Amino acid sequence: CTLVNRSAAKLLAASPDVLIGKDMHTLIHPRSPGASAEQEECSMLDVVRKAESRSSRDDIFCRADGTPFPVEYTASPIIDRDQVRGAVVTFNDISARRKLESRLEQANRLSSLGRLAATVAHEFNNVLMGISPFAEVLRRESLGERGQTAADQISRSVKRGKRISEELLRFTQPSRPVLHDFDASAWLHTMGLEARPQMGPELTFDGPGPAETDEGVGDIGKL
């Protein structure tokens, strides 16, 4: 390094006196992950070796304290009387741009997730609509107490499934919750009926009584 301006020294977190006279490849590259650590592979040194300009929109430099940061740079040879005397390297810290790109990517992912959730909600609701009429048919038949209990349970499960679909759609179009009183005891009782076949008849639920839930969410309310 034979000359460095204040902006470059600031980006490298070192004073010009520290940088001048030092090998810039050793100062900039070896401690930065993903950068060209070997001098033979350093594209900036190729500018001097081959007298050809180089540029990169995606490289990593290293500050004096060892902190890596993303840069874009352009390196051009200094030619005097057909001899390469050195190179001029100009570079920018693109950390802010990277953060913005990351935020945009995250926003695009959330948008895609919202569209996927809406599609899943509609398809799930279509499946439930195919089940619901048959549950009503079963409830009208003389199936005995156990049959009626099973039909009622199917109907309740279908309703809960529809609430889940609505919740997914609410995720794609978020709105402020509207709270109202909700009987958590009945909700826990329904949970017990569904869980008892898998967990055994000794399973019991004791509800805490009234609670607040988001209006329209019903028996899967946000307590």
N, CA and C of each residue as an Amber inpcrd file, in Angstrom:
protein
   669
   0.8570000  -1.1830000   0.0000000   0.0000000   0.0000000   0.0000000
   0.9010000   1.2430000   0.0000000   0.7480000   2.0800000  -1.0050000
   1.5570000   3.3010000  -1.0990000   0.7180000   4.5560000  -0.8740000
  -0.6190000   4.4120000  -0.9760000  -1.4820000   5.5760000  -0.7880000
  -2.8690000   5.0760000  -0.3860000  -3.4720000   5.7320000   0.5820000
  -4.8200000   5.3630000   1.0090000  -5.5500000   6.6360000   1.4320000
  -6.7800000   6.7730000   0.9990000  -7.5320000   7.9600000   1.3960000
  -8.2620000   7.7140000   2.7260000  -8.8770000   8.7610000   3.2360000
  -9.4920000   8.6550000   4.5620000 -10.6850000   7.7020000   4.5720000
 -11.4290000   7.7090000   3.4850000 -12.6000000   6.8270000   3.4290000
 -12.1960000   5.3610000   3.4960000 -11.1600000   4.9950000   2.7320000
 -10.6910000   3.6080000   2.7600000 -10.1520000   3.2470000   4.1380000
  -9.3880000   4.1650000   4.7570000  -8.8520000   3.8960000   6.0890000
  -9.9700000   3.7150000   7.1010000 -11.0330000   4.5170000   6.9700000
 -12.1660000   4.3970000   7.8860000 -12.8650000   3.0550000   7.7180000
 -13.0750000   2.6370000   6.4750000 -13.7290000   1.3480000   6.2240000
 -12.8930000   0.1830000   6.7500000 -11.5780000   0.3220000   6.6960000
 -10.6910000  -0.7360000   7.1760000 -10.3710000  -0.5920000   8.6660000
 -10.9270000   0.4460000   9.2950000 -10.7670000   0.6700000  10.7380000
  -9.3030000   0.7670000  11.1380000  -8.5260000   1.5140000  10.3500000
  -7.1030000   1.7140000  10.6560000  -6.6840000   3.0760000  10.1260000
  -5.6730000   3.6500000  10.7320000  -5.1770000   4.9380000  10.2570000
  -4.3280000   4.7290000   9.0090000  -4.2160000   5.7390000   8.1550000
  -3.3720000   5.6100000   6.9600000  -1.9300000   5.2250000   7.2930000
  -1.4140000   5.7220000   8.4200000  -0.0340000   5.3960000   8.7920000
   0.1600000   3.9050000   9.0090000  -0.8770000   3.2480000   9.5060000
  -0.7860000   1.8030000   9.7360000  -0.8430000   1.0350000   8.4230000
  -1.6330000   1.5300000   7.4800000  -1.8410000   0.7990000   6.2300000
  -0.7020000   0.9910000   5.2330000  -0.1660000   2.1970000   5.1570000
   0.8780000   2.4710000   4.1580000   2.1280000   1.6510000   4.4720000
   2.6200000   1.0060000   3.4150000   3.8100000   0.1780000   3.5490000
   3.5110000  -1.2790000   3.8210000   2.2490000  -1.6020000   4.1230000
   1.8770000  -2.9900000   4.4070000   1.3880000  -3.6920000   3.1420000
   1.5030000  -5.0100000   3.1380000   0.9730000  -5.8090000   2.0380000
  -0.5530000  -5.8580000   2.1770000  -1.2540000  -5.3020000   1.2090000
  -2.6970000  -5.1650000   1.3320000  -3.4110000  -6.5130000   1.3070000
  -2.8830000  -7.4610000   0.5620000  -3.5230000  -8.7780000   0.5510000
  -3.4930000  -9.3900000   1.9500000  -2.3640000  -9.2820000   2.6200000
  -2.2370000  -9.8300000   3.9760000  -3.1500000  -9.0940000   4.9490000
  -3.3180000  -7.7960000   4.7500000  -4.1720000  -7.0250000   5.6450000
  -5.6590000  -7.3020000   5.4220000  -6.0290000  -7.5140000   4.1800000
  -7.4540000  -7.5620000   3.8490000  -8.0350000  -8.9730000   3.8280000
  -7.3420000  -9.9390000   3.2500000  -7.9860000 -11.1990000   2.9180000
  -7.8610000 -12.3820000   3.8770000  -6.7500000 -12.6310000   4.5040000
  -6.5900000 -13.9520000   5.1110000  -7.5730000 -14.2950000   6.2190000
  -8.0770000 -13.2990000   6.9610000  -8.9500000 -13.6130000   8.0820000
 -10.4220000 -13.5450000   7.7270000 -10.7550000 -13.2590000   6.4880000
 -12.1510000 -13.0930000   6.1150000 -12.7090000 -14.3700000   5.5010000
 -13.7030000 -15.0110000   6.1520000 -14.2690000 -16.2540000   5.6280000
 -14.8680000 -16.0470000   4.2500000 -14.5990000 -16.9750000   3.3630000
 -15.1710000 -16.9200000   2.0270000 -14.3860000 -16.0910000   1.0410000
 -13.3600000 -15.3860000   1.4920000 -12.5720000 -14.5630000   0.5720000
 -11.3860000 -15.3620000   0.0470000 -10.6820000 -14.7680000  -0.9320000
  -9.5270000 -15.4370000  -1.5110000  -8.3420000 -15.3150000  -0.5600000
  -7.9990000 -16.3780000   0.1270000  -6.9590000 -16.3280000   1.1530000
  -5.5600000 -16.4810000   0.5530000  -5.4550000 -17.1860000  -0.5780000
  -4.1540000 -17.4160000  -1.1830000  -3.8270000 -16.3060000  -2.1840000
  -2.5910000 -15.8280000  -2.1370000  -2.2110000 -14.7520000  -3.0360000
  -2.3360000 -15.1740000  -4.4980000  -2.0660000 -16.4530000  -4.7840000
  -2.1590000 -16.9180000  -6.1640000  -3.5920000 -16.8270000  -6.6880000
  -4.5690000 -16.8300000  -5.7590000  -5.9740000 -16.7950000  -6.1660000
  -6.5750000 -15.4060000  -6.0280000  -5.7920000 -14.4580000  -5.5750000
  -6.3190000 -13.1130000  -5.3330000  -6.5300000 -12.3810000  -6.6580000
  -7.7720000 -12.0430000  -6.9530000  -8.0800000 -11.3880000  -8.2290000
  -7.5130000  -9.9830000  -8.2920000  -7.3540000  -9.3230000  -7.1420000
  -6.7700000  -7.9790000  -7.1490000  -5.2980000  -8.0140000  -7.5390000
  -4.5840000  -9.0370000  -7.0720000  -3.1810000  -9.1730000  -7.4610000
  -3.0370000  -9.5610000  -8.9250000  -4.0710000 -10.1940000  -9.4690000
  -4.0550000 -10.5050000 -10.8950000  -4.0140000  -9.2410000 -11.7380000
  -4.5490000  -8.1640000 -11.1940000  -4.5120000  -6.8920000 -11.9190000
  -3.0650000  -6.4850000 -12.1940000  -2.1890000  -6.6960000 -11.2040000
  -0.7760000  -6.3550000 -11.3590000  -0.0550000  -7.3820000 -12.2210000
  -0.3790000  -8.6540000 -11.9900000   0.3070000  -9.7190000 -12.7250000
  -0.0460000  -9.7250000 -14.2110000  -1.3180000  -9.4610000 -14.5310000
  -1.7830000  -9.5920000 -15.9110000  -2.1340000  -8.2500000 -16.5650000
  -2.0110000  -7.1680000 -15.8110000  -2.3200000  -5.8390000 -16.3460000
  -3.7480000  -5.7680000 -16.8760000  -4.6390000  -6.3910000 -16.1550000
  -6.0490000  -6.4000000 -16.5460000  -6.9060000  -5.9340000 -15.3680000
  -7.9160000  -5.1510000 -15.6700000  -8.8130000  -4.6780000 -14.6220000
  -9.6810000  -5.8260000 -14.0910000 -10.0290000  -5.7170000 -12.8410000
 -10.8830000  -6.7180000 -12.1950000 -11.9490000  -5.9890000 -11.3780000
 -13.0750000  -6.6300000 -11.2390000 -14.1240000  -6.0820000 -10.3830000
 -14.9370000  -7.2260000  -9.7830000 -15.5470000  -6.9700000  -8.6690000
 -16.3700000  -7.9700000  -8.0020000 -17.4880000  -7.2660000  -7.2480000
 -18.6680000  -7.8300000  -7.3170000 -19.8130000  -7.3060000  -6.5700000
 -20.0920000  -8.1340000  -5.3170000 -19.2250000  -9.1130000  -5.0800000
 -19.4780000 -10.0040000  -3.9440000 -18.1620000 -10.5610000  -3.4190000
 -17.4770000  -9.7730000  -2.5910000 -16.2370000 -10.2190000  -1.9770000
 -16.2810000  -9.8320000  -0.5070000 -15.2700000 -10.2590000   0.2200000
 -15.2040000  -9.9710000   1.6510000 -13.8280000  -9.4230000   1.9820000
 -13.8020000  -8.2690000   2.6080000 -12.5640000  -7.6980000   3.1270000
 -12.5510000  -7.8670000   4.6370000 -11.3870000  -7.5500000   5.2110000
 -11.2350000  -7.7020000   6.6500000 -10.7050000  -6.4060000   7.2430000
 -11.3500000  -5.9280000   8.2930000 -10.8690000  -4.7240000   8.9750000
  -9.6390000  -5.0530000   9.8220000  -9.0240000  -4.0090000  10.3420000
  -7.7970000  -4.1870000  11.1190000  -8.0100000  -5.0500000  12.3580000
  -9.2260000  -5.0220000  12.9050000  -9.4970000  -5.8310000  14.0990000
  -9.9490000  -7.2430000  13.7620000  -9.9280000  -7.5980000  12.4810000
 -10.2930000  -8.9470000  12.0730000 -11.7470000  -9.1230000  11.6960000
 -12.5550000  -8.0620000  11.7790000 -13.9800000  -8.1660000  11.4570000
 -14.1950000  -8.1930000   9.9430000 -14.8210000  -9.2270000   9.4110000
 -15.0780000  -9.2650000   7.9650000 -16.2910000  -8.4090000   7.6030000
 -16.3030000  -7.8840000   6.3950000 -17.4700000  -7.1410000   5.9140000
 -17.5610000  -7.2960000   4.4030000 -18.7740000  -7.3340000   3.8670000
 -18.9550000  -7.5390000   2.4280000 -18.6460000  -6.2670000   1.6440000
 -18.0380000  -6.4360000   0.4820000 -17.6710000  -5.2890000  -0.3460000
 -17.9250000  -5.5890000  -1.8130000 -18.0230000  -4.5150000  -2.5730000
 -17.8660000  -4.5970000  -4.0200000 -16.6750000  -3.7070000  -4.3640000
 -15.8640000  -4.1410000  -5.3160000 -14.6540000  -3.3700000  -5.6050000
 -14.3200000  -3.4070000  -7.0940000 -13.5100000  -2.4550000  -7.4810000
 -12.9320000  -2.4080000  -8.8180000 -11.4390000  -2.1380000  -8.6770000
 -10.6280000  -2.9250000  -9.3690000  -9.1680000  -2.7610000  -9.3370000
  -8.6650000  -2.5450000 -10.7600000  -7.9150000  -1.4800000 -10.9550000
  -7.3950000  -1.1380000 -12.2860000  -5.8800000  -0.9970000 -12.2160000
  -5.1460000  -1.4850000 -13.2240000  -3.6770000  -1.4040000 -13.1900000
  -3.1650000   0.0090000 -13.4360000  -2.0560000   0.3420000 -12.8160000
  -1.3470000   1.5920000 -13.0720000  -0.1840000   1.2600000 -14.0020000
  -0.2420000   1.7550000 -15.2170000   0.7570000   1.4220000 -16.2330000
   1.5690000   2.6710000 -16.5780000   2.8750000   2.5370000 -16.5120000
   3.7880000   3.6400000 -16.8360000   4.8760000   3.1180000 -17.7630000
   4.9190000   3.6570000 -18.9880000   5.9140000   3.2300000 -19.9770000
   5.8510000   1.7250000 -20.1980000   4.6220000   1.2610000 -20.4100000
   4.3590000  -0.1490000 -20.7000000   4.7210000  -1.0760000 -19.5430000
   4.9230000  -0.5450000 -18.3760000   5.2210000  -1.3560000 -17.2020000
   4.1170000  -1.1570000 -16.1560000   3.6870000  -2.2630000 -15.5570000
   2.6830000  -2.1860000 -14.4890000   3.3820000  -1.7810000 -13.2040000
   3.0180000  -0.6130000 -12.7020000   3.6470000  -0.0900000 -11.4870000
   2.8260000  -0.3840000 -10.2280000   1.6010000  -0.7720000 -10.4160000
   0.7420000  -1.0400000  -9.2680000  -0.7150000  -1.0990000  -9.6990000
  -1.6150000  -0.8550000  -8.7540000  -3.0380000  -0.9030000  -9.0600000
  -3.7820000   0.0640000  -8.1470000  -4.8970000   0.5510000  -8.6550000
  -5.8040000   1.3910000  -7.8650000  -7.0390000   0.5490000  -7.5450000
  -7.3450000   0.4250000  -6.2660000  -8.4980000  -0.3630000  -5.8240000
  -9.5010000   0.5620000  -5.1570000 -10.7000000   0.5880000  -5.6700000
 -11.8010000   1.3270000  -5.0430000 -12.8420000   0.3190000  -4.5720000
 -13.3580000   0.5240000  -3.3690000 -14.3150000  -0.4500000  -2.8320000
 -15.3640000   0.2360000  -1.9710000 -16.5040000  -0.4310000  -1.8570000
 -17.6240000   0.0560000  -1.0460000 -18.0480000  -1.0210000  -0.0540000
 -18.4020000  -0.5850000   1.1340000 -18.9900000  -1.4810000   2.1260000
 -20.4690000  -1.6550000   1.7720000 -20.8880000  -2.8820000   1.4730000
 -22.2760000  -3.1390000   1.0560000 -23.0680000  -3.8480000   2.1520000
 -22.6650000  -3.6570000   3.4070000 -23.3750000  -4.2900000   4.5210000
 -24.8350000  -3.8500000   4.5710000 -25.0880000  -2.5500000   4.4140000
 -26.4570000  -2.0410000   4.4740000 -27.2980000  -2.6280000   3.3440000
 -26.6890000  -2.7420000   2.1580000 -27.4150000  -3.3210000   1.0270000
 -27.7630000  -4.7850000   1.2990000 -26.8080000  -5.5120000   1.8760000
 -27.0600000  -6.9150000   2.1900000 -28.2220000  -7.0530000   3.1790000
 -28.2570000  -6.1790000   4.1790000 -29.3520000  -6.2370000   5.1560000
 -30.6860000  -5.9590000   4.4870000 -30.7050000  -4.9710000   3.5980000
 -31.9380000  -4.6560000   2.8810000 -32.3670000  -5.8220000   1.9990000
 -31.4140000  -6.4380000   1.3030000 -31.7380000  -7.5930000   0.4690000
 -32.2850000  -8.7370000   1.3020000 -31.6990000  -8.9240000   2.5030000
 -32.1740000  -9.9760000   3.3950000 -33.6040000  -9.7060000   3.8450000
 -33.9050000  -8.4310000   4.1450000 -35.2630000  -8.0860000   4.5670000
 -36.2590000  -8.2840000   3.4330000 -35.8590000  -7.9090000   2.2180000
 -36.7330000  -8.0980000   1.0710000 -36.9840000  -9.5840000   0.8200000
 -35.9330000 -10.3840000   0.9660000 -36.0930000 -11.8340000   0.7920000
 -37.0410000 -12.4020000   1.8460000 -36.8860000 -11.9380000   3.0840000
 -37.7730000 -12.4000000   4.1470000 -39.2140000 -11.9850000   3.8740000
 -39.4000000 -10.7580000   3.3910000 -40.7510000 -10.2990000   3.0690000
 -41.3600000 -11.1360000   1.9440000 -40.5550000 -11.4850000   0.9530000
 -41.0510000 -12.3220000  -0.1400000 -41.4250000 -13.7110000   0.3550000
 -40.6230000 -14.2370000   1.3010000 -40.9490000 -15.5530000   1.8530000
 -42.2540000 -15.5160000   2.6290000 -42.4470000 -14.4470000   3.4150000
 -43.6910000 -14.3160000   4.1790000 -44.8880000 -14.1800000   3.2450000
 -44.6870000 -13.4480000   2.1520000 -45.7690000 -13.3090000   1.1810000
 -46.1150000 -14.6570000   0.5600000 -45.0840000 -15.4310000   0.2130000
 -45.3160000 -16.7620000  -0.3580000 -45.9890000 -17.6770000   0.6610000
 -45.5600000 -17.5670000   1.9240000 -46.1660000 -18.3770000   2.9770000
 -47.6350000 -18.0260000   3.1540000 -47.9580000 -16.7310000   3.0560000
 -49.3530000 -16.3160000   3.1650000 -50.2010000 -16.8960000   2.0400000
 -49.6760000 -16.8710000   0.8070000 -50.4270000 -17.4430000  -0.3160000
 -50.6030000 -18.9480000  -0.1440000 -49.5520000 -19.6310000   0.3520000
 -49.6470000 -21.0690000   0.5860000 -50.6800000 -21.3720000   1.6600000
 -50.6800000 -20.5720000   2.7430000 -51.6360000 -20.7870000   3.8290000
 -53.0690000 -20.6190000   3.3270000 -53.2960000 -19.6200000   2.4820000
 -54.6380000 -19.4080000   1.9410000 -55.0760000 -20.5910000   1.0880000
 -54.1550000 -21.1130000   0.2750000 -54.4850000 -22.2720000  -0.5660000
 -54.8030000 -23.4920000   0.2880000 -53.9660000 -23.7430000   1.3060000
 -54.2010000 -24.8770000   2.2020000 -55.5380000 -24.7310000   2.9130000
 -55.8490000 -23.5210000   3.3680000 -57.1040000 -23.2920000   4.0870000
 -58.3060000 -23.6080000   3.2050000 -58.2700000 -23.1570000   1.9550000
 -59.3960000 -23.4220000   1.0460000 -59.5310000 -24.9160000   0.7510000
 -58.4140000 -25.5850000   0.4980000 -58.4680000 -27.0090000   0.2000000
 -58.9460000 -27.8070000   1.4160000 -58.4530000 -27.4380000   2.5960000
 -58.8710000 -28.1100000   3.8190000 -60.3590000 -27.9150000   4.0570000
 -60.8420000 -26.7100000   3.7900000 -62.2690000 -26.4250000   3.9670000
 -63.1110000 -27.2440000   2.9930000 -62.6080000 -27.4620000   1.7740000
 -63.3360000 -28.2910000   0.8120000 -63.4680000 -29.7280000   1.3070000
 -62.4020000 -30.2360000   1.9240000 -62.4630000 -31.5940000   2.4820000
 -63.5080000 -31.6700000   3.5780000 -63.5370000 -30.6880000   4.4470000
 -64.5050000 -30.6800000   5.5510000 -65.9310000 -30.5800000   5.0340000
 -66.1230000 -29.8020000   3.9800000 -67.4680000 -29.6870000   3.3990000
 -67.9500000 -31.0170000   2.8330000 -66.9980000 -31.8750000   2.4220000
 -67.3780000 -33.2040000   1.9430000 -67.7300000 -34.1530000   3.0730000
 -67.2410000 -33.8830000   4.2680000 -67.5180000 -34.7430000   5.4270000
 -68.7880000 -34.3270000   6.1460000 -69.0260000 -33.0440000   6.2450000
 -70.1210000 -32.5100000   7.0480000 -71.4910000 -33.0710000   6.6850000
 -71.8890000 -33.1840000   5.4110000 -73.2270000 -33.7130000   5.1000000
 -73.4230000 -35.1500000   5.5750000 -72.3840000 -35.9610000   5.5100000
 -72.5150000 -37.3460000   5.9440000 -72.6660000 -37.4430000   7.4560000
 -72.0350000 -36.5230000   8.1740000 -72.2190000 -36.4890000   9.6240000
 -73.6640000 -36.1800000   9.9690000 -74.2970000 -35.2840000   9.2030000
 -75.7080000 -34.9610000   9.4380000 -76.5990000 -36.1570000   9.1230000
 -76.2440000 -36.9020000   8.0570000 -77.0220000 -38.1080000   7.7250000
 -76.9580000 -39.1130000   8.8600000 -75.7710000 -39.3180000   9.4350000
 -75.6100000 -40.2600000  10.5310000 -76.4110000 -39.8370000  11.7600000
 -76.4880000 -38.5590000  12.0050000 -77.2150000 -38.0700000  13.1800000
 -78.7080000 -38.3310000  13.0480000 -79.2120000 -38.4180000  11.8330000
 -80.6420000 -38.6540000  11.6280000 -81.0030000 -40.1360000  11.6640000
 -80.0070000 -41.0050000  11.5720000 -80.2560000 -42.4380000  11.5990000
 -80.3910000 -42.9360000  13.0400000 -81.0530000 -44.0580000  13.1960000
 -81.2120000 -44.6770000  14.5230000 -79.9900000 -45.5460000  14.8020000
 -78.9510000 -44.9210000  15.3080000 -77.6870000 -45.6140000  15.5270000
 -77.4410000 -45.9260000  16.9910000 -78.3860000 -45.5820000  17.8240000
 -78.1600000 -45.8080000  19.2460000 -77.3550000 -44.6720000  19.8570000
 -77.1700000 -44.7720000  21.1590000 -76.4790000 -43.6960000  21.8680000
 -75.0370000 -43.5420000  21.4080000 -74.3210000 -44.6610000  21.2420000
 -72.9230000 -44.5780000  20.8190000 -72.8050000 -43.9920000  19.4220000
 -73.7200000 -44.3810000  18.5340000 -73.6880000 -43.8580000  17.1800000
 -73.9560000 -42.3640000  17.1330000 -74.9470000 -41.9320000  17.9390000
 -75.2430000 -40.5020000  17.9890000 -74.0700000 -39.7040000  18.5660000
 -73.4220000 -40.2870000  19.5920000 -72.2550000 -39.6240000  20.1820000
 -71.1320000 -39.4840000  19.1540000 -70.9330000 -40.5480000  18.3710000
 -69.8950000 -40.5100000  17.3410000 -70.2320000 -39.4700000  16.2700000
 -71.5170000 -39.4180000  15.8540000 -71.9280000 -38.4480000  14.8400000
 -71.7530000 -37.0260000  15.3560000 -72.1220000 -36.8110000  16.6330000
 -71.9410000 -35.4760000  17.2200000 -70.4630000 -35.0930000  17.2650000
 -69.6280000 -36.0820000  17.5870000 -68.1990000 -35.8020000  17.6530000
 -67.6340000 -35.4540000  16.2820000 -68.1330000 -36.1460000  15.2480000
 -67.6980000 -35.8310000  13.8860000 -68.0930000 -34.4050000  13.5300000
 -69.3190000 -34.0210000  13.8730000 -69.7830000 -32.6620000  13.5780000
 -68.9440000 -31.6230000  14.3020000 -68.6430000 -31.8970000  15.5780000
 -67.8160000 -30.9510000  16.3170000 -66.4140000 -30.8350000  15.7140000
 -65.8660000 -31.9760000  15.2870000 -64.5320000 -31.9440000  14.6870000
 -64.5360000 -31.1770000  13.3720000 -65.6120000 -31.3350000  12.5940000
 -65.7240000 -30.5910000  11.3400000 -65.7730000 -29.0860000  11.6170000
 -66.5240000 -28.7070000  12.6400000 -66.6070000 -27.2890000  12.9920000
 -65.2440000 -26.7550000  13.4240000 -64.5330000 -27.5560000  14.2030000
 -63.2000000 -27.1340000  14.6250000 -62.2660000 -27.0010000  13.4260000
 -62.4070000 -27.9440000  12.4790000 -61.5920000 -27.8590000  11.2720000
 -61.8820000 -26.5910000  10.4840000 -63.1580000 -26.2020000  10.4320000
 -63.5100000 -24.9660000   9.7380000 -62.9140000 -23.7630000  10.4510000
 -62.8780000 -23.8200000  11.7850000 -62.2610000 -22.7210000  12.5290000
 -60.7680000 -22.6070000  12.2110000 -60.1280000 -23.7680000  12.0460000
 -58.7040000 -23.7560000  11.6810000 -58.5140000 -23.1130000  10.3100000
 -59.4090000 -23.4570000   9.3750000 -59.3340000 -22.8430000   8.0440000
 -59.4880000 -21.3330000   8.1340000 -60.4380000 -20.9070000   8.9690000
 -60.6480000 -19.4730000   9.1400000 -59.4200000 -18.8110000   9.7560000
 -58.7820000 -19.5390000  10.6960000 -57.5930000 -18.9790000  11.3340000
 -56.4570000 -18.8300000  10.3280000 -56.3060000 -19.7870000   9.4250000
 -55.2850000 -19.6820000   8.3870000 -55.5740000 -18.4980000   7.4670000
 -56.8320000 -18.3070000   7.1450000 -57.1890000 -17.1660000   6.3060000
 -56.9690000 -15.8560000   7.0380000 -57.1880000 -15.8660000   8.3380000
 -56.9170000 -14.6650000   9.1350000 -55.4180000 -14.3470000   9.1340000
 -54.6000000 -15.3930000   9.0710000 -53.1480000 -15.1790000   8.9950000
 -52.7730000 -14.4580000   7.7080000 -53.4340000 -14.7940000   6.6020000
 -53.1240000 -14.1500000   5.3290000 -53.6830000 -12.7360000   5.2760000
 -54.7350000 -12.4760000   6.0590000 -55.3170000 -11.1460000   6.1290000
 -55.5000000 -10.7790000   7.6020000 -54.3970000 -10.4510000   8.2740000
 -54.4530000 -10.2270000   9.7200000 -55.3640000  -9.0560000  10.0840000
 -56.0500000  -9.2300000  11.1870000 -56.9150000  -8.1750000  11.7170000
 -56.7910000  -8.1610000  13.2330000 -57.2420000  -7.0890000  13.8340000
 -57.1580000  -6.9710000  15.2810000 -58.1640000  -7.9110000  15.9360000
 -57.7590000  -8.6190000  17.0080000 -58.6730000  -9.5530000  17.6720000
 -59.8220000  -8.8330000  18.3680000 -60.9830000  -9.4780000  18.3580000
 -62.1610000  -8.9830000  19.0720000 -62.4690000  -9.9940000  20.1640000
 -62.2260000  -9.6130000  21.4140000 -62.3390000 -10.5480000  22.5250000
 -63.7730000 -10.6250000  23.0550000 -64.1560000 -11.8320000  23.5090000
 -65.4410000 -12.0330000  24.1680000 -65.3010000 -13.1760000  25.1610000
 -66.2600000 -13.3080000  26.0500000 -66.2170000 -14.3590000  27.0600000
 -66.3690000 -15.7270000  26.4190000 -65.6730000 -16.6920000  26.9750000
 -65.6480000 -18.0410000  26.4080000 -65.5820000 -19.0510000  27.5470000
 -66.3990000 -20.1000000  27.4660000 -66.4290000 -21.1350000  28.4940000
 -65.3580000 -22.1710000  28.1990000 -64.2350000 -22.0690000  28.8910000
 -63.1250000 -22.9900000  28.6530000 -63.4360000 -24.3960000  29.1290000
 -64.3670000 -24.5430000  30.0600000 -64.7130000 -25.8850000  30.5640000
 -65.2740000 -26.7560000  29.4460000 -66.1780000 -26.2040000  28.6600000
 -66.7600000 -26.9740000  27.5550000 -65.6980000 -27.3320000  26.5240000
 -64.7810000 -26.4000000  26.3040000 -63.7030000 -26.6500000  25.3480000
 -62.8200000 -27.8080000  25.8080000 -62.4670000 -27.8080000  27.0960000
 -61.6450000 -28.8880000  27.6370000 -62.4020000 -30.2100000  27.6310000
 -63.7120000 -30.1530000  27.8440000 -64.5190000 -31.3820000  27.7970000
 -64.4570000 -32.0090000  26.4090000 -64.5620000 -31.1630000  25.3900000
 -64.4670000 -31.6570000  24.0070000 -63.0850000 -32.2360000  23.7330000
 -62.0540000 -31.5690000  24.2240000 -60.6990000 -32.0840000  24.0770000
 -60.5590000 -33.4540000  24.7100000 -61.1990000 -33.6310000  25.8840000
 -61.1340000 -34.9100000  26.5720000 -61.7800000 -36.0230000  25.7730000
 -62.9310000 -35.7260000  25.1420000 -63.6160000 -36.7360000  24.3400000
 -62.7530000 -37.1950000  23.1700000 -62.0020000 -36.2510000  22.5930000
 -61.1660000 -36.6030000  21.4430000 -59.9020000 -37.3430000  21.8650000
 -59.3580000 -36.9740000  23.0130000 -58.0900000 -37.5580000  23.4390000
 -58.2490000 -38.8780000  24.1810000 -59.4230000 -39.1170000  24.7840000
 -59.5910000 -40.3060000  25.6270000 -59.3720000 -41.6230000  24.8790000
 -59.8530000 -41.7640000  23.6010000 -59.6060000 -43.0440000  22.9030000
 -58.1220000 -43.3720000  22.7610000 -57.2520000 -42.3460000  22.6470000
 -55.8270000 -42.5990000  22.4980000 -55.1000000 -42.6780000  23.8370000
 -55.6060000 -41.9980000  24.8590000 -54.8760000 -41.8840000  26.1160000
 -55.5050000 -42.6610000  27.2660000 -56.6890000 -43.2460000  27.0280000
 -57.2800000 -44.0810000  28.0730000 -58.4510000 -43.4110000  28.7620000
 -59.3740000 -44.2240000  29.3370000 -60.5840000 -43.6790000  29.9610000
 -60.3200000 -42.9150000  31.2470000 -59.1300000 -43.1070000  31.8470000
 -58.8440000 -42.4140000  33.1040000 -58.5080000 -40.9400000  32.8910000
 -58.3720000 -40.5110000  31.6290000 -58.0230000 -39.1370000  31.3500000
 -59.1860000 -38.2140000  31.6910000 -58.9090000 -37.1600000  32.4650000
 -59.9330000 -36.1810000  32.8230000 -59.3900000 -34.7740000  32.6220000
 -60.3120000 -33.8470000  32.3430000 -59.9610000 -32.4370000  32.1860000
 -60.8340000 -31.6180000  33.1200000 -60.2170000 -30.7340000  33.8610000
 -60.9390000 -29.8000000  34.7160000 -60.7540000 -28.3990000  34.1480000
 -61.8530000 -27.8050000  33.7000000 -61.7650000 -26.5020000  33.0710000
 -61.6120000 -25.3740000  34.0760000 -60.9290000 -24.2970000  33.6640000
 -60.7520000 -23.1540000  34.5520000 -61.9440000 -22.2110000  34.5870000
 -63.0140000 -22.5200000  33.8240000 -64.1690000 -21.6410000  33.8060000
 -64.0820000 -20.6240000  32.6860000 -64.7630000 -19.4720000  32.8030000
 -64.8040000 -18.4700000  31.7290000 -63.4140000 -17.9110000  31.4290000
 -63.2120000 -17.5590000  30.1730000 -61.9720000 -16.9330000  29.7450000
 -62.3000000 -16.0070000  28.5880000 -61.2830000 -15.2920000  28.0740000
 -61.4800000 -14.4250000  26.9200000 -60.8460000 -15.0480000  25.6960000
 -61.5230000 -14.9440000  24.5700000 -61.0070000 -15.4910000  23.3190000
 -61.3310000 -14.5450000  22.1860000 -60.6270000 -14.7170000  21.0920000
 -60.8720000 -13.8900000  19.9160000 -62.2000000 -14.2850000  19.2850000
 -63.0310000 -13.3030000  19.0040000 -64.3330000 -13.5690000  18.4310000
 -64.2010000 -14.2610000  17.0730000 -65.0030000 -15.2970000  16.8780000
 -64.9750000 -16.0260000  15.6020000 -64.0420000 -17.2170000  15.6410000
 -63.1600000 -17.3020000  16.6140000 -62.2670000 -18.4530000  16.7130000
 -62.9620000 -19.6010000  17.4040000 -63.8910000 -19.2980000  18.2980000
 -64.7290000 -20.3270000  18.8970000 -63.9680000 -21.2690000  19.8060000
 -64.2130000 -22.5900000  19.5980000 -63.7090000 -23.5740000  20.5460000
 -62.2300000 -23.8550000  20.3910000 -61.5330000 -23.1460000  19.5000000
 -60.0750000 -23.2320000  19.4860000 -59.5150000 -21.8310000  19.7320000
 -60.2030000 -21.1010000  20.5670000 -59.8670000 -19.7070000  20.8080000
 -58.4770000 -19.4980000  21.3670000 -57.9580000 -18.3140000  21.1640000
 -56.6720000 -17.9180000  21.7410000 -56.9210000 -17.4410000  23.1610000
 -56.6440000 -18.2810000  24.1380000 -56.9270000 -17.9270000  25.5300000
 -55.8360000 -17.0400000  26.0870000
